[in-house]
Amino acid sequence: MSPSRPLLRLAALSLALALPAPSRADAPLPSAREREAALLVGSVLGGTPMLEDLRSLVDEVGGRATGSEANHRSVEWALERFRAAGVTARAEAFPMPALWLERGATASVQGPGVRFAPRVAAMPFSTATAKGGLTAPLLEVGRGTDADFQRLGAKARGAFLLVETDELKDVDGLFREYDEAALIESRAFAAGVAGVVYMGSRPGNQLYRHSVSVGPRNTRPMMVMERDGAKRALRLLRAGKALSLTAALDLRTGGPYEARNVIGEIRGTTRPDEVVVLGAHLDSWDLGGGALDNGANVAMLLDLARQMQRLGLKPARTVRFALWNGEEQGMYGSAGYARTHAAELDRHTLALSVDIGCGRITGFYTNGRAPLVPLVDRALKPVEGLGPFTQLNVPVVGTDNFDFMMHGVANLIANQEPATYGPNYHARSDEFEQCDARTLRANAAVVGALAWGFATMDEKLPRQSRAEVEALIRDTDLGQQMKAFNVWEEWAAGTRGHPLEGKPTPAPR
């Protein structure tokens, strides 16, 4: 796409901000690093292939769940684009604990004088049903609170339970979904249910994927039902109608297998053994094209690598552009990278994750590392006109910063305005049109300035010990988040993050 006049004006503004005119004859000229940052910022704001890359990934590769043929194609797609840009790139294998893909999912609700077939989507790590489906009583469990389960009592055993939800409107609501689902499912499993059916929380009857909280350890059929169909069932149940549900879930499942990340690299000059990782996950769930989650940020990182190479920019530190797989199932690609590169982690100075769609970047989560805040502020100086930017020093679980955080590496997550992210999260509607081109280019400028700042500045934060990470867990809600995302047990066992050092792991707050 050719650059619009507003984008060209934005590029000029950013260049002017990065290269202020001296007010006095003896005022210092911009440094070489400031000029390089300005070049990079200006280039990604202009007419680059970034939007065409996004369109190609979303429309031609499509939804690309790890383990699928589309995901295999996405790896080759990314390697080809890095190499076409002259950027050194490789695929790195990592282990996935279990294969899960949906081939088909149908449901039928029936009762005296009533029969209808709402659309359903199997939840990742649901179990399959027999070929003819599984039929069981359908009962409503309200919001799935302790009181709701006490009300049902022994009737819950062997039944499908329908859980009422609020319509999802924003990212805060999304995190509540994850937290509440873990508690609901724990109660349901303890009650011996046949399975759980969530009322779809997305507007417009959009179906979506929401992983079962216990991941591959799940032993029951689990699904999301389109919102209007679930509301109809709920009204019937509350009117006293006895209903049953027949669910037929045809799934492709299997044991451990090998998947691949894609790593592009621009080698550092004066400190090549020190590494800055810029990450976005390449995989997506399969119902939509995966534009917001997370194709837009894949296209952004590809373009930053392309422009650094095209401009001949030479960072002091090595910059790795990591396109992770296995993120949707539990951040397994970045976990695999941390294991493969364990001997190098002391020399990793920063790991960034960009994974909240196409909304404007408003700052960065510094994940409990307060000394990062002034360094981020300094790195963003060349793009301060695209702000304001506010850094939030709280730990966040749910994307590919996680394993770096648990290994004590300084890490960031881009904080973004929600825009269209929440209602389209993991949904059929996550397509190319959800992304605003101007905002995506402005975000690329912000990430480019940040990356160049950390790749060239003298300062670096030391890696934290396991004891320091344990203190972060103790002093924040990090442990609660880890339980909600099914990663607490791996940390407690020492199989994820820093290995155990003979000290007890603190209980999460």
Coordinates of C-alpha atoms in Angstrom, one line a residue:
M1 CA 0.0 0.0 0.0
S2 CA 1.2 3.5 -0.7
P3 CA 1.6 5.8 2.3
S4 CA -1.2 8.3 2.9
R5 CA -0.6 12.0 3.4
P6 CA -1.4 11.7 7.1
L7 CA 1.2 8.9 7.5
L8 CA 3.8 10.9 5.7
R9 CA 3.1 13.9 8.0
L10 CA 3.4 11.5 10.9
A11 CA 6.7 10.3 9.6
A12 CA 8.0 13.8 9.2
L13 CA 6.8 14.7 12.7
S14 CA 8.6 11.7 14.2
L15 CA 11.8 12.6 12.3
A16 CA 11.5 16.1 13.6
L17 CA 11.1 14.9 17.1
A18 CA 14.1 12.6 16.9
L19 CA 16.2 15.2 15.2
P20 CA 15.5 18.6 16.8
A21 CA 17.1 21.6 15.2
P22 CA 19.9 23.1 17.4
S23 CA 18.6 26.3 19.0
R24 CA 22.2 27.7 19.2
A25 CA 25.1 27.5 16.9
D26 CA 27.1 25.7 19.6
A27 CA 24.3 23.3 20.6
P28 CA 25.2 19.6 20.2
L29 CA 24.1 17.8 17.1
P30 CA 22.1 14.6 17.4
S31 CA 24.2 11.5 18.1
A32 CA 24.7 8.8 15.6
R33 CA 22.3 6.5 17.5
E34 CA 19.6 9.3 17.6
R35 CA 19.9 9.7 13.8
E36 CA 19.7 5.9 13.4
A37 CA 16.5 5.8 15.5
A38 CA 15.0 8.6 13.4
L39 CA 15.7 6.7 10.2
L40 CA 14.1 3.5 11.5
V41 CA 11.0 5.3 12.9
G42 CA 10.6 7.2 9.6
S43 CA 10.9 4.1 7.5
V44 CA 8.2 2.0 9.2
L45 CA 5.8 5.0 9.0
G46 CA 6.2 5.1 5.2
G47 CA 5.2 2.8 2.4
T48 CA 6.5 -0.6 3.5
P49 CA 5.1 -4.2 2.8
M50 CA 3.9 -4.5 6.4
L51 CA 0.1 -4.3 5.6
E52 CA 0.6 -6.7 2.6
D53 CA 2.4 -9.1 4.9
L54 CA -0.5 -9.0 7.3
R55 CA -3.1 -9.5 4.6
S56 CA -1.1 -12.5 3.2
L57 CA -0.7 -14.2 6.6
V58 CA -4.4 -13.7 7.5
D59 CA -6.0 -14.5 4.1
E60 CA -3.6 -16.9 2.5
V61 CA -2.3 -18.9 5.5
G62 CA -5.3 -18.2 7.7
G63 CA -6.0 -19.5 11.2
R64 CA -2.8 -21.5 12.2
A65 CA -3.2 -23.5 15.4
T66 CA 0.1 -25.1 16.4
G67 CA 0.2 -28.6 15.0
S68 CA -2.0 -27.8 12.0
E69 CA -1.0 -27.8 8.3
A70 CA -1.6 -24.0 8.3
N71 CA 0.9 -23.6 11.1
H72 CA 3.5 -25.5 9.2
R73 CA 2.9 -23.2 6.3
S74 CA 3.2 -20.1 8.5
V75 CA 6.7 -21.2 9.5
E76 CA 7.8 -21.4 5.9
W77 CA 6.0 -18.2 5.1
A78 CA 7.9 -16.3 7.8
L79 CA 11.3 -17.8 6.9
E80 CA 10.7 -16.8 3.3
R81 CA 9.9 -13.2 4.2
F82 CA 12.9 -12.8 6.6
R83 CA 15.3 -14.2 3.9
A84 CA 13.8 -12.1 1.1
A85 CA 14.6 -9.1 3.2
G86 CA 18.2 -10.3 3.6
V87 CA 17.8 -11.1 7.3
T88 CA 19.4 -14.3 8.7
A89 CA 16.6 -16.6 9.9
R90 CA 16.1 -20.1 11.2
A91 CA 13.5 -22.4 12.5
E92 CA 14.1 -23.7 16.0
A93 CA 12.3 -26.9 17.2
F94 CA 10.7 -27.2 20.6
P95 CA 8.4 -29.8 22.3
M96 CA 4.7 -29.5 22.5
P97 CA 3.1 -31.6 25.3
A98 CA -0.1 -32.6 23.3
L99 CA -1.8 -32.2 20.0
W100 CA -5.3 -30.7 19.9
L101 CA -7.2 -29.7 16.8
E102 CA -11.0 -29.6 16.1
R103 CA -12.3 -31.3 13.0
G104 CA -16.0 -30.7 13.8
A105 CA -18.4 -29.8 16.6
T106 CA -22.2 -30.0 16.7
A107 CA -24.8 -30.0 19.4
S108 CA -28.5 -30.5 19.8
V109 CA -30.7 -29.4 22.7
Q110 CA -34.0 -31.4 23.2
G111 CA -36.8 -31.6 25.6
P112 CA -40.6 -32.1 25.6
G113 CA -41.8 -30.3 22.5
V114 CA -38.4 -28.6 22.0
R115 CA -35.5 -29.3 19.7
F116 CA -32.9 -27.0 18.3
A117 CA -29.2 -27.1 17.2
P118 CA -27.1 -24.2 18.4
R119 CA -23.6 -23.8 17.0
V120 CA -20.8 -24.8 19.3
A121 CA -17.0 -24.7 19.3
A122 CA -15.0 -27.2 21.3
M123 CA -12.7 -25.7 23.9
P124 CA -9.0 -26.4 23.3
F125 CA -8.1 -29.6 25.3
S126 CA -11.7 -30.7 25.4
T127 CA -12.0 -34.5 25.1
A128 CA -13.7 -35.9 22.0
T129 CA -17.0 -37.7 22.2
A130 CA -17.9 -41.1 20.6
K131 CA -18.9 -40.9 17.0
G132 CA -22.6 -40.7 17.7
G133 CA -22.0 -38.0 20.3
L134 CA -22.6 -37.9 24.1
T135 CA -26.1 -37.2 25.5
A136 CA -26.6 -36.0 29.1
P137 CA -29.0 -33.8 31.0
L138 CA -28.5 -30.1 30.5
L139 CA -28.7 -28.1 33.7
E140 CA -28.0 -24.4 34.3
V141 CA -25.5 -23.5 37.0
G142 CA -25.9 -19.7 36.9
R143 CA -22.5 -18.0 37.0
G144 CA -20.8 -21.1 38.4
T145 CA -20.2 -19.8 41.9
D146 CA -19.9 -21.9 45.0
A147 CA -23.5 -21.1 45.9
D148 CA -24.6 -22.2 42.4
F149 CA -23.0 -25.6 42.7
Q150 CA -24.3 -26.0 46.2
R151 CA -27.8 -25.3 44.8
L152 CA -27.4 -28.1 42.2
G153 CA -25.8 -30.5 44.6
A154 CA -25.8 -34.2 43.5
K155 CA -27.8 -33.4 40.3
A156 CA -24.6 -32.0 38.7
R157 CA -23.0 -35.4 38.5
G158 CA -23.2 -36.8 35.0
A159 CA -24.8 -33.7 33.5
F160 CA -23.8 -31.0 31.1
L161 CA -23.7 -27.7 33.0
L162 CA -24.6 -24.4 31.2
V163 CA -22.7 -21.4 32.6
E164 CA -24.1 -17.9 32.1
T165 CA -21.6 -15.2 31.0
D166 CA -21.5 -11.4 30.5
E167 CA -20.9 -10.1 27.0
L168 CA -17.2 -9.4 26.6
K169 CA -16.4 -5.7 26.0
D170 CA -12.8 -5.1 26.9
V171 CA -9.5 -6.7 27.9
D172 CA -10.3 -6.4 31.6
G173 CA -13.3 -8.6 31.0
L174 CA -11.1 -11.1 29.1
F175 CA -8.8 -11.5 32.1
R176 CA -11.9 -11.9 34.3
E177 CA -13.0 -14.7 32.0
Y178 CA -9.7 -16.6 32.5
D179 CA -9.8 -16.1 36.3
E180 CA -13.4 -17.2 36.7
A181 CA -13.2 -20.1 34.3
A182 CA -10.4 -21.7 36.3
L183 CA -12.6 -21.6 39.5
I184 CA -15.8 -22.7 37.6
E185 CA -14.0 -25.7 36.1
S186 CA -12.4 -26.7 39.3
R187 CA -15.9 -26.8 41.0
A188 CA -17.4 -28.7 38.0
F189 CA -14.7 -31.3 37.9
A190 CA -15.1 -31.9 41.6
A191 CA -18.9 -32.3 41.1
G192 CA -18.4 -35.1 38.6
V193 CA -20.1 -33.3 35.6
A194 CA -20.3 -34.9 32.2
G195 CA -19.0 -31.6 30.7
V196 CA -19.2 -27.8 30.8
V197 CA -21.0 -25.5 28.2
Y198 CA -20.2 -21.8 28.4
M199 CA -22.7 -19.3 27.0
G200 CA -20.7 -17.5 24.3
S201 CA -19.6 -14.1 25.6
R202 CA -18.9 -12.5 22.2
P203 CA -21.4 -10.2 20.4
G204 CA -23.1 -11.2 17.2
N205 CA -23.1 -15.0 18.1
Q206 CA -19.4 -15.2 17.3
L207 CA -17.8 -18.5 18.2
Y208 CA -14.3 -18.6 19.7
R209 CA -11.7 -20.7 21.4
H210 CA -11.2 -20.5 25.2
S211 CA -8.8 -23.1 26.5
V212 CA -9.8 -25.5 29.3
S213 CA -8.1 -24.3 32.5
V214 CA -6.2 -27.6 33.2
G215 CA -5.0 -27.9 29.6
P216 CA -4.0 -31.4 28.4
R217 CA -5.0 -32.9 31.8
N218 CA -8.7 -32.4 31.1
T219 CA -10.9 -35.5 30.9
R220 CA -14.3 -34.1 29.8
P221 CA -16.1 -32.6 26.7
M222 CA -16.0 -28.8 27.0
M223 CA -17.5 -26.3 24.6
V224 CA -18.7 -22.7 24.0
M225 CA -22.3 -22.3 22.6
E226 CA -23.4 -19.4 20.5
R227 CA -24.8 -16.7 22.8
D228 CA -28.4 -16.6 21.5
G229 CA -28.7 -20.4 21.5
A230 CA -27.4 -20.6 25.1
K231 CA -29.8 -17.8 26.2
R232 CA -32.7 -19.7 24.7
A233 CA -31.6 -22.9 26.6
L234 CA -31.2 -20.9 29.8
R235 CA -34.7 -19.4 29.5
L236 CA -36.2 -22.8 28.9
L237 CA -34.4 -24.3 31.9
R238 CA -35.5 -21.4 34.1
A239 CA -39.1 -21.8 32.9
G240 CA -39.0 -25.4 34.3
K241 CA -38.4 -27.3 31.0
A242 CA -36.3 -30.5 31.3
L243 CA -33.6 -30.5 28.6
S244 CA -30.8 -32.7 27.5
L245 CA -27.8 -32.0 25.3
T246 CA -26.2 -34.2 22.7
A247 CA -22.7 -33.0 21.8
A248 CA -20.6 -34.5 19.0
L249 CA -17.0 -33.3 19.2
D250 CA -14.7 -34.7 16.5
L251 CA -11.1 -33.9 17.5
R252 CA -7.6 -34.7 16.3
T253 CA -5.6 -35.3 19.4
G254 CA -2.3 -37.0 20.3
G255 CA 0.8 -37.1 22.5
P256 CA 3.9 -35.0 22.5
Y257 CA 5.2 -33.7 19.2
E258 CA 7.7 -31.1 17.8
A259 CA 6.8 -27.6 16.6
R260 CA 9.0 -24.8 15.4
N261 CA 9.6 -21.1 16.3
V262 CA 11.0 -18.7 13.6
I263 CA 14.0 -16.6 14.7
G264 CA 15.3 -13.7 12.6
E265 CA 18.5 -12.1 13.7
I266 CA 20.5 -9.0 13.1
R267 CA 24.0 -9.5 14.6
G268 CA 25.3 -7.0 17.0
T269 CA 28.6 -5.2 16.4
T270 CA 30.3 -4.2 19.6
R271 CA 28.4 -6.5 22.0
P272 CA 27.1 -9.3 19.8
D273 CA 26.8 -11.8 22.7
E274 CA 24.2 -9.6 24.4
V275 CA 20.7 -10.2 23.0
V276 CA 17.5 -8.2 22.8
V277 CA 14.5 -10.4 21.9
L278 CA 11.5 -8.9 20.2
G279 CA 8.7 -11.4 20.2
A280 CA 5.2 -11.9 18.8
H281 CA 3.4 -15.3 18.4
L282 CA 2.9 -16.7 15.0
D283 CA 0.3 -19.3 15.9
S284 CA -3.4 -18.4 16.2
W285 CA -6.6 -20.3 16.8
D286 CA -8.3 -21.5 13.7
L287 CA -11.8 -20.0 13.6
G288 CA -10.7 -16.7 12.2
G289 CA -7.6 -15.5 10.4
G290 CA -5.6 -14.4 13.5
A291 CA -5.1 -10.7 12.6
L292 CA -5.4 -9.2 16.0
D293 CA -4.0 -12.3 17.8
N294 CA -1.4 -12.0 16.7
G295 CA -0.7 -11.6 13.0
A296 CA -0.5 -7.8 13.1
N297 CA 2.4 -7.9 15.5
V298 CA 4.1 -10.6 13.5
A299 CA 3.9 -8.4 10.4
M300 CA 5.2 -5.5 12.5
L301 CA 8.3 -7.3 13.7
L302 CA 9.0 -8.7 10.2
D303 CA 8.9 -5.1 8.9
L304 CA 11.2 -3.8 11.6
A305 CA 13.8 -6.4 10.7
R306 CA 13.3 -5.6 7.0
Q307 CA 13.8 -1.9 7.5
M308 CA 16.9 -2.3 9.8
Q309 CA 18.5 -4.5 7.2
R310 CA 17.5 -2.2 4.3
L311 CA 18.9 0.9 6.1
G312 CA 22.1 -0.9 7.0
L313 CA 21.6 -0.2 10.7
K314 CA 24.1 -1.9 13.0
P315 CA 23.0 -2.4 16.6
A316 CA 25.5 -2.8 19.3
R317 CA 23.7 -5.8 20.7
T318 CA 22.2 -8.7 18.7
V319 CA 18.5 -8.2 18.0
R320 CA 16.4 -11.4 17.6
F321 CA 13.0 -11.2 16.1
A322 CA 11.2 -14.2 17.6
L323 CA 7.9 -15.5 16.1
W324 CA 6.7 -18.0 18.6
N325 CA 4.5 -21.0 18.2
G326 CA 2.5 -22.8 20.8
E327 CA 1.6 -19.6 22.6
E328 CA -2.2 -20.2 22.6
Q329 CA -1.8 -23.6 24.2
G330 CA 0.4 -22.4 27.1
M331 CA 3.3 -20.2 25.8
Y332 CA 5.3 -23.3 24.9
G333 CA 7.4 -21.8 22.1
S334 CA 8.9 -19.2 24.2
A335 CA 9.4 -21.7 27.0
G336 CA 11.2 -24.0 24.6
Y337 CA 13.4 -21.1 23.5
A338 CA 14.3 -20.4 27.2
R339 CA 15.4 -24.0 27.6
T340 CA 17.3 -24.2 24.3
H341 CA 19.1 -20.9 25.1
A342 CA 19.5 -21.4 28.8
A343 CA 23.3 -20.9 28.7
E344 CA 22.7 -17.5 27.1
L345 CA 20.0 -16.1 29.3
D346 CA 22.5 -14.2 31.5
R347 CA 23.4 -12.2 28.4
H348 CA 19.7 -11.5 27.4
T349 CA 19.2 -7.9 28.3
L350 CA 15.6 -7.6 27.3
A351 CA 12.6 -9.7 26.0
L352 CA 9.6 -7.9 24.6
S353 CA 6.2 -9.4 23.8
V354 CA 3.7 -7.6 21.6
D355 CA 0.4 -9.4 21.8
I356 CA -2.7 -7.2 22.4
G357 CA -3.8 -6.7 18.8
C358 CA -3.8 -3.4 16.9
G359 CA -4.7 -0.8 19.5
R360 CA -2.4 2.1 20.0
I361 CA 0.6 1.3 22.3
T362 CA 0.2 3.5 25.4
G363 CA 3.3 2.2 27.3
F364 CA 4.7 -1.0 28.5
Y365 CA 4.3 -3.4 31.4
T366 CA 7.7 -3.7 33.1
N367 CA 6.6 -6.8 35.1
G368 CA 8.0 -5.9 38.5
R369 CA 11.3 -4.5 37.4
A370 CA 11.1 -0.9 38.5
P371 CA 14.6 0.0 37.2
L372 CA 13.3 -0.8 33.7
V373 CA 10.9 2.2 33.8
P374 CA 13.5 5.0 33.2
L375 CA 15.2 3.0 30.5
V376 CA 12.0 2.5 28.6
D377 CA 11.2 6.2 29.0
R378 CA 14.6 7.1 27.5
A379 CA 14.3 4.6 24.6
L380 CA 10.9 6.1 23.7
K381 CA 12.2 9.7 23.4
P382 CA 12.4 9.6 19.6
V383 CA 8.7 8.9 19.4
E384 CA 7.4 11.0 22.4
G385 CA 5.1 12.8 19.9
L386 CA 3.2 9.5 19.4
G387 CA 2.5 9.3 23.2
P388 CA 2.0 9.9 25.9
F389 CA 3.4 6.7 27.3
T390 CA 2.9 5.3 30.8
Q391 CA 4.8 2.3 32.1
L392 CA 3.0 -0.1 34.5
N393 CA 5.3 -1.9 36.9
V394 CA 3.1 -4.9 37.6
P395 CA 3.7 -8.6 36.5
V396 CA 1.4 -10.0 33.8
V397 CA 0.9 -13.6 32.8
G398 CA -0.7 -14.7 29.5
T399 CA 1.8 -14.1 26.8
D400 CA 5.4 -14.9 25.8
N401 CA 7.2 -12.7 28.3
F402 CA 6.3 -15.2 30.9
D403 CA 9.2 -17.6 30.8
F404 CA 11.7 -14.8 30.5
M405 CA 10.2 -13.3 33.7
M406 CA 10.4 -16.6 35.5
H407 CA 14.0 -16.9 34.4
G408 CA 14.8 -13.5 35.8
V409 CA 15.4 -11.8 32.4
A410 CA 14.2 -8.1 32.1
N411 CA 11.0 -8.3 30.1
L412 CA 8.3 -6.0 28.7
I413 CA 4.8 -6.3 27.3
A414 CA 3.4 -3.6 25.1
N415 CA 0.3 -2.2 26.7
Q416 CA -2.3 -1.3 24.0
E417 CA -5.7 0.4 23.8
P418 CA -8.3 -2.4 23.5
A419 CA -9.7 -1.1 20.2
T420 CA -11.5 -4.2 18.7
Y421 CA -9.4 -6.8 20.6
G422 CA -11.7 -8.1 23.3
P423 CA -14.9 -8.9 21.4
N424 CA -12.9 -10.5 18.6
Y425 CA -10.5 -12.4 20.8
H426 CA -9.9 -16.0 19.4
A427 CA -13.1 -15.5 17.5
R428 CA -14.3 -16.1 13.9
S429 CA -14.4 -12.4 13.5
D430 CA -10.6 -11.9 14.0
E431 CA -9.9 -11.0 10.4
F432 CA -7.8 -8.4 8.5
E433 CA -10.4 -5.6 8.7
Q434 CA -10.0 -5.5 12.5
C435 CA -6.6 -3.7 12.2
D436 CA -6.2 0.0 11.5
A437 CA -3.2 0.6 9.2
R438 CA -2.2 4.0 10.7
T439 CA -2.2 2.6 14.2
L440 CA -0.2 -0.4 13.3
R441 CA 2.4 1.7 11.6
A442 CA 2.6 4.1 14.6
N443 CA 3.0 1.0 16.9
A444 CA 5.9 -0.2 14.7
A445 CA 7.6 3.2 15.1
V446 CA 7.2 2.9 18.9
V447 CA 8.5 -0.7 19.0
G448 CA 11.3 0.3 16.7
A449 CA 12.4 3.2 18.9
L450 CA 12.3 1.0 22.0
A451 CA 14.2 -1.9 20.3
W452 CA 16.9 0.4 19.0
G453 CA 17.2 2.1 22.3
F454 CA 17.8 -1.2 24.2
A455 CA 20.0 -2.5 21.4
T456 CA 22.4 0.5 21.7
M457 CA 22.3 1.9 25.2
D458 CA 25.1 1.1 27.6
E459 CA 22.9 0.2 30.6
K460 CA 21.5 -3.3 31.2
L461 CA 19.7 -4.9 34.1
P462 CA 21.2 -8.0 35.8
R463 CA 19.3 -11.2 35.6
Q464 CA 17.3 -12.0 38.7
S465 CA 17.7 -15.1 40.8
R466 CA 15.0 -17.6 41.6
A467 CA 14.8 -16.1 45.1
E468 CA 14.1 -12.7 43.5
V469 CA 11.4 -14.1 41.3
E470 CA 9.8 -15.8 44.3
A471 CA 9.8 -12.5 46.1
L472 CA 7.8 -11.0 43.2
I473 CA 5.3 -13.9 43.4
R474 CA 5.0 -13.3 47.2
D475 CA 4.5 -9.5 46.9
T476 CA 2.0 -9.5 44.0
D477 CA -0.8 -11.4 42.5
L478 CA 1.6 -13.2 40.1
G479 CA 0.9 -16.6 41.6
Q480 CA -2.8 -16.2 41.2
Q481 CA -2.3 -15.4 37.5
M482 CA -0.1 -18.4 37.1
K483 CA -2.8 -20.7 38.5
A484 CA -5.4 -19.2 36.2
F485 CA -3.1 -19.9 33.2
N486 CA -2.2 -23.4 34.3
V487 CA 1.5 -22.7 34.7
W488 CA 1.9 -22.7 38.5
E489 CA 2.7 -26.4 38.9
E490 CA 5.5 -26.3 36.4
W491 CA 7.1 -23.4 38.2
A492 CA 6.6 -25.1 41.6
A493 CA 8.2 -28.3 40.3
G494 CA 11.2 -26.4 38.9
T495 CA 10.5 -27.5 35.3
R496 CA 9.7 -24.0 34.1
G497 CA 11.6 -20.8 34.8
H498 CA 14.6 -20.9 37.2
P499 CA 15.2 -24.5 38.4
L500 CA 14.7 -25.2 42.1
E501 CA 17.6 -24.3 44.4
G502 CA 16.6 -26.4 47.4
K503 CA 14.2 -23.8 48.8
P504 CA 10.4 -24.0 49.2
T505 CA 8.4 -22.3 46.5
P506 CA 6.1 -19.6 48.1
A507 CA 2.4 -20.2 48.0
P508 CA 0.7 -17.6 45.7
R509 CA -1.1 -14.8 47.4

